[in-house]
Tab-separated table of C-alpha atoms in Angstrom:
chain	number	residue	atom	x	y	z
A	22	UNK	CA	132.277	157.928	67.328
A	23	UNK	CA	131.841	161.431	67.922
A	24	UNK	CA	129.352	161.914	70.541
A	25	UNK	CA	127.428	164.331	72.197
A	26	UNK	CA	128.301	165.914	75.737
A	27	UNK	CA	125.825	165.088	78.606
A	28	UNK	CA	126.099	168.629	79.564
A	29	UNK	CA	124.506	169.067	75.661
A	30	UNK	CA	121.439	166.791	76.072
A	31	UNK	CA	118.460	168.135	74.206
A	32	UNK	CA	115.740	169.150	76.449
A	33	UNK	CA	112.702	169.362	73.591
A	34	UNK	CA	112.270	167.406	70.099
A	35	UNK	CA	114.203	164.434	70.229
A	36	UNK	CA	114.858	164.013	73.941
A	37	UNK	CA	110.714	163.935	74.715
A	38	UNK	CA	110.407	161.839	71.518
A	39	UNK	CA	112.751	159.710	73.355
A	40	UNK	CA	111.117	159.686	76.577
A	41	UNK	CA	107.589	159.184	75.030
A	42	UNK	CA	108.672	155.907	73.509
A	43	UNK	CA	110.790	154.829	76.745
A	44	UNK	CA	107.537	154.989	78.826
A	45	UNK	CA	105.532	153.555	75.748
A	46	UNK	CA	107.243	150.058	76.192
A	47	UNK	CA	107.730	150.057	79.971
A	48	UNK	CA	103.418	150.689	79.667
A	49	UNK	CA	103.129	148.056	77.324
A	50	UNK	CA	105.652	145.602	78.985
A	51	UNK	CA	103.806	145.906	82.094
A	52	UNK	CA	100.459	145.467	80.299
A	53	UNK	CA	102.216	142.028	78.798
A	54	UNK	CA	102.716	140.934	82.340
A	55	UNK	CA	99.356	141.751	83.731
A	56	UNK	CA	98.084	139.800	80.611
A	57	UNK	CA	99.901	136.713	81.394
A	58	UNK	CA	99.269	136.810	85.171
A	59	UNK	CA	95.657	137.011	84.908
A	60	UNK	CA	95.693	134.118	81.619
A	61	UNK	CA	97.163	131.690	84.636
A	62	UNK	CA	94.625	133.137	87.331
A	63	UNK	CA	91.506	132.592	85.031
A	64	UNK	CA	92.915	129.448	83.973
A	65	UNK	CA	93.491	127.938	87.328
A	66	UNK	CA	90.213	129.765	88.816
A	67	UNK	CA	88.619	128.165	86.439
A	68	UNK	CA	89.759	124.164	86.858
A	69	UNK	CA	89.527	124.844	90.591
A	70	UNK	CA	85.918	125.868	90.658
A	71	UNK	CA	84.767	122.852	88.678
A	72	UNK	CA	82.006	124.214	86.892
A	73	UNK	CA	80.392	126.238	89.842
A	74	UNK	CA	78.261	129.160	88.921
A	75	UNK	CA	80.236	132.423	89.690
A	76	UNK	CA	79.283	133.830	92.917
A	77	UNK	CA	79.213	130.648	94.717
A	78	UNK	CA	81.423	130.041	97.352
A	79	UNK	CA	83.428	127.512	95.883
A	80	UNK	CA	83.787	130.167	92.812
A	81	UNK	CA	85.273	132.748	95.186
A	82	UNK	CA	87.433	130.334	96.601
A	83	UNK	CA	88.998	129.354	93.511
A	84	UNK	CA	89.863	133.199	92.558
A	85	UNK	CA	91.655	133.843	96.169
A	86	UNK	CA	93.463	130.765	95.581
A	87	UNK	CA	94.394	131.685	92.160
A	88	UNK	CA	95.365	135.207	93.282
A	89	UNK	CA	97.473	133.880	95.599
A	90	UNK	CA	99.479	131.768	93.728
A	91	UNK	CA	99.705	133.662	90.464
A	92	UNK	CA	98.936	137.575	91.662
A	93	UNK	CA	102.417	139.003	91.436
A	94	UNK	CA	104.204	136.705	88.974
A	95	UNK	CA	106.454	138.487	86.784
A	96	UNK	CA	107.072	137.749	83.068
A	97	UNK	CA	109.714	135.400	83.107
A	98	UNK	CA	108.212	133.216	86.322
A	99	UNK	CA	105.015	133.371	83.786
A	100	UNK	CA	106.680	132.231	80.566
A	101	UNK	CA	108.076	129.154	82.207
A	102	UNK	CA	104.845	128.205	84.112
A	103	UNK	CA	103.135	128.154	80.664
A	104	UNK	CA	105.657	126.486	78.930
A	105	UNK	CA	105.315	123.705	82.254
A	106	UNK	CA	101.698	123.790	81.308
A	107	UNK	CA	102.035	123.232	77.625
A	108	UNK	CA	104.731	120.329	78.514
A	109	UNK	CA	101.440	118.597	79.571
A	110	UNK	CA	99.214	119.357	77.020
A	111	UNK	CA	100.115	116.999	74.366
A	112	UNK	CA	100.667	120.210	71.898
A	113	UNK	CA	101.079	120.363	68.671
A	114	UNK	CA	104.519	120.766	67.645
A	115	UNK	CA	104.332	123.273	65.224
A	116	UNK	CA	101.801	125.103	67.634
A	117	UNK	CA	104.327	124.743	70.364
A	118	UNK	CA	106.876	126.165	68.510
A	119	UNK	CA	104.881	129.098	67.404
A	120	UNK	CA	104.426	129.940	71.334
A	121	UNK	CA	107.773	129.272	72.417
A	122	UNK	CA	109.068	132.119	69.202
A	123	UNK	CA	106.836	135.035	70.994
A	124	UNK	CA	108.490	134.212	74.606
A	125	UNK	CA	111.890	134.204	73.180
A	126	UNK	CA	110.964	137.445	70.643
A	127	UNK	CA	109.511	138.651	74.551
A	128	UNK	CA	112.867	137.766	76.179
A	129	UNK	CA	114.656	139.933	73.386
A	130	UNK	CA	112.051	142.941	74.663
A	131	UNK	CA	113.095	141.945	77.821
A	132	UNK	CA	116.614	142.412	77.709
A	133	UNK	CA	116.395	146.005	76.030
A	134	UNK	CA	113.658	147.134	78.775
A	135	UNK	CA	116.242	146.303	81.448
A	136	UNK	CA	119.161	148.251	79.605
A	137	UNK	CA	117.131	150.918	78.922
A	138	UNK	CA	116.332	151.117	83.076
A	139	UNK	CA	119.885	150.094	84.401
A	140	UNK	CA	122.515	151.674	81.788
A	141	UNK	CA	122.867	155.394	80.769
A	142	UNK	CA	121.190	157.171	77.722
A	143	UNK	CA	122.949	159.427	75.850
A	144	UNK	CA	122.589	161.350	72.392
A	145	UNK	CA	124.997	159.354	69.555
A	146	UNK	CA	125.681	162.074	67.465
A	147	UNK	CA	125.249	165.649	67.027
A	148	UNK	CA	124.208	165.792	62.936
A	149	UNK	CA	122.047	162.105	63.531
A	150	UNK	CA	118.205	162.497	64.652
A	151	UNK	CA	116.753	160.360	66.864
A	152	UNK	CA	119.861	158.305	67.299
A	153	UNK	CA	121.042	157.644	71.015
A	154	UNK	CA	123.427	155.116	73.010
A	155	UNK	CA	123.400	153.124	75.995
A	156	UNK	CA	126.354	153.095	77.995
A	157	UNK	CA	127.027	150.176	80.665
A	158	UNK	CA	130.386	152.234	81.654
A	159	UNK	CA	129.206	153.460	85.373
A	160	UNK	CA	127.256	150.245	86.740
A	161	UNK	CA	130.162	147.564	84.765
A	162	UNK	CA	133.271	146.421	87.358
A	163	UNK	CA	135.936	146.148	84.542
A	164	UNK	CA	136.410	149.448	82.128
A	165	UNK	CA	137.636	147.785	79.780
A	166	UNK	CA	134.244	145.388	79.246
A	167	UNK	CA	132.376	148.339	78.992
A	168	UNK	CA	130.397	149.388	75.660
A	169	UNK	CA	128.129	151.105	73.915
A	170	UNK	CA	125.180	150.046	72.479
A	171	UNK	CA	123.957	152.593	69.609
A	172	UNK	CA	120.218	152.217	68.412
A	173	UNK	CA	118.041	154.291	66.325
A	174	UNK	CA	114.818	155.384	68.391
A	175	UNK	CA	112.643	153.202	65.764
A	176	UNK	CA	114.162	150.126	67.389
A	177	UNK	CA	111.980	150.764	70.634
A	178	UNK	CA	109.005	151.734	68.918
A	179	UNK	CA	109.405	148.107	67.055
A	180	UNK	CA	109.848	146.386	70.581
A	181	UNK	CA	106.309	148.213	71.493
A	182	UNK	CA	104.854	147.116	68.661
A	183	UNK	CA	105.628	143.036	69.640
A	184	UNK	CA	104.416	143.967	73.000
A	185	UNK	CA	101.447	145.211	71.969
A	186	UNK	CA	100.732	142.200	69.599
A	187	UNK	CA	101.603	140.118	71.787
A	188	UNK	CA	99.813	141.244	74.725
A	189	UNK	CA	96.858	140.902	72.274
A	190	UNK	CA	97.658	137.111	71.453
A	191	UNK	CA	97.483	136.004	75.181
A	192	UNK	CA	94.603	138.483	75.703
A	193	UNK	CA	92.507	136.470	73.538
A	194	UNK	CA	93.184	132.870	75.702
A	195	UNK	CA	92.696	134.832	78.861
A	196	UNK	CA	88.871	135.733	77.524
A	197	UNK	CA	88.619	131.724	76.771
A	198	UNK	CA	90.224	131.003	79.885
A	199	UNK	CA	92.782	128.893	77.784
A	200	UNK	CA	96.430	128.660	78.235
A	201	UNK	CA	97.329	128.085	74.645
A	202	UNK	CA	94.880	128.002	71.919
A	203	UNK	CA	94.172	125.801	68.853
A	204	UNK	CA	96.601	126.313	66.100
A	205	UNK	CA	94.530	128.521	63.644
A	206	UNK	CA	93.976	131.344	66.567
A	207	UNK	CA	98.241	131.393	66.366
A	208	UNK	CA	97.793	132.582	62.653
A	209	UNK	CA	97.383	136.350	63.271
A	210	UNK	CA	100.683	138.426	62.513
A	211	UNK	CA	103.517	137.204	65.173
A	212	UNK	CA	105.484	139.665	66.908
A	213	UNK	CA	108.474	139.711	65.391
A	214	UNK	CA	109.648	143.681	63.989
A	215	UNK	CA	112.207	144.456	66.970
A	216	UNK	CA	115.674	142.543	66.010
A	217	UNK	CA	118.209	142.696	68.894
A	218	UNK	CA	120.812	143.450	66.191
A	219	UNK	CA	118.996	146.881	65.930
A	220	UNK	CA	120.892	147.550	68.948
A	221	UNK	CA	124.668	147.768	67.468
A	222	UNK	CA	127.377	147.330	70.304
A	223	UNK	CA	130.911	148.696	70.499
A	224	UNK	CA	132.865	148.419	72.798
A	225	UNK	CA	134.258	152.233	75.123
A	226	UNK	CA	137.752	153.514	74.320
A	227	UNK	CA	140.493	153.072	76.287
């Protein structure tokens, strides 16, 4: 593969295209994990207070309480409290299984968000727009497990797009203060247009 030279990184065009959509999904991943943090605060808030009108103490109680346990979970401490919860709720299991395809399509996002912070970005090729690699090769112990992983920049705008349609899903349980809903709300368009095979690994040279 005839790459670029990091001393030959683009400074305009492709390189802030690049760094637009970068920040795009670490915004929207974050937004994903307020969204399911505050879906387990409301819902908890919400069993806690037993029906008292908000404003009462036992109202304000409940939200501290909920805070406290839920206020800094991250996504994957959040996934598998749901999926705890929905062990319980006697689900349907086609519903259930239309839940558990978002967190794992999520845990896909997941896994190219953390690349994307930990490894090294560099152009792919000099004639190719928009097409870039990550390199593991600084941050791996053995040299020769190193490798590449070549993507087209479209691949991270379809990981913001789940995120975003996803964040939406769970956004509309948190406003009914439901962890899951009823089947039919599940029928919207699933997140589902990032593939982690748009990420195409090869291993460094030796």
């Amino acid at each position: 593969m005839e790459t670029s030279s990091p001393e030959l990184e683009p400074v305009g065009g492709e390189y802030e295209r690049l760094c637009l959509q970068v920040g795009h999904l670490f915004i929207m991943f974050g937004r994903l994990e307020g969204t399911l943090s505050s879906l387990l605060r409301l819902q908890m808030s919400h069993r806690l207070a037993g029906g008292a009108k908000r404003g009462t103490t036992k109202s304000k109680e409940s939200v501290k309480i909920a805070a406290a346990v839920y206020g800094s979970m991250r996504f994957q401490a959040a996934r598998d409290t749901i999926k705890r919860l929905m062990d319980i709720q006697n689900l349907d299991p086609e519903h259930r299984e239309g839940v558990d395809s978002i967190f794992i399509q999520m845990g896909h996002i997941q896994a190219l968000r953390d690349a994307l912070a930990h490894q090294q970005i560099f152009k792919a090729y000099k004639d190719k727009l928009d097409v870039w690699y990550l390199s593991d090769v600084a941050t791996t112990r053995a040299f020769k497990t190193a490798h590449f992983r070549v993507f087209h920049l479209s691949a991270i705008a379809h990981a913001t797009a789940d995120l975003d349609a996803a964040t939406h899903l769970f956004g509309s349980e948190m406003i009914r203060r439901e962890i899951i809903a009823k089947p039919a709300r599940f029928a919207e368009p699933q997140p589902g247009q990032y593939k982690p095979s748009m990420l195409v690994q090869t291993h460094h040279s030796t």
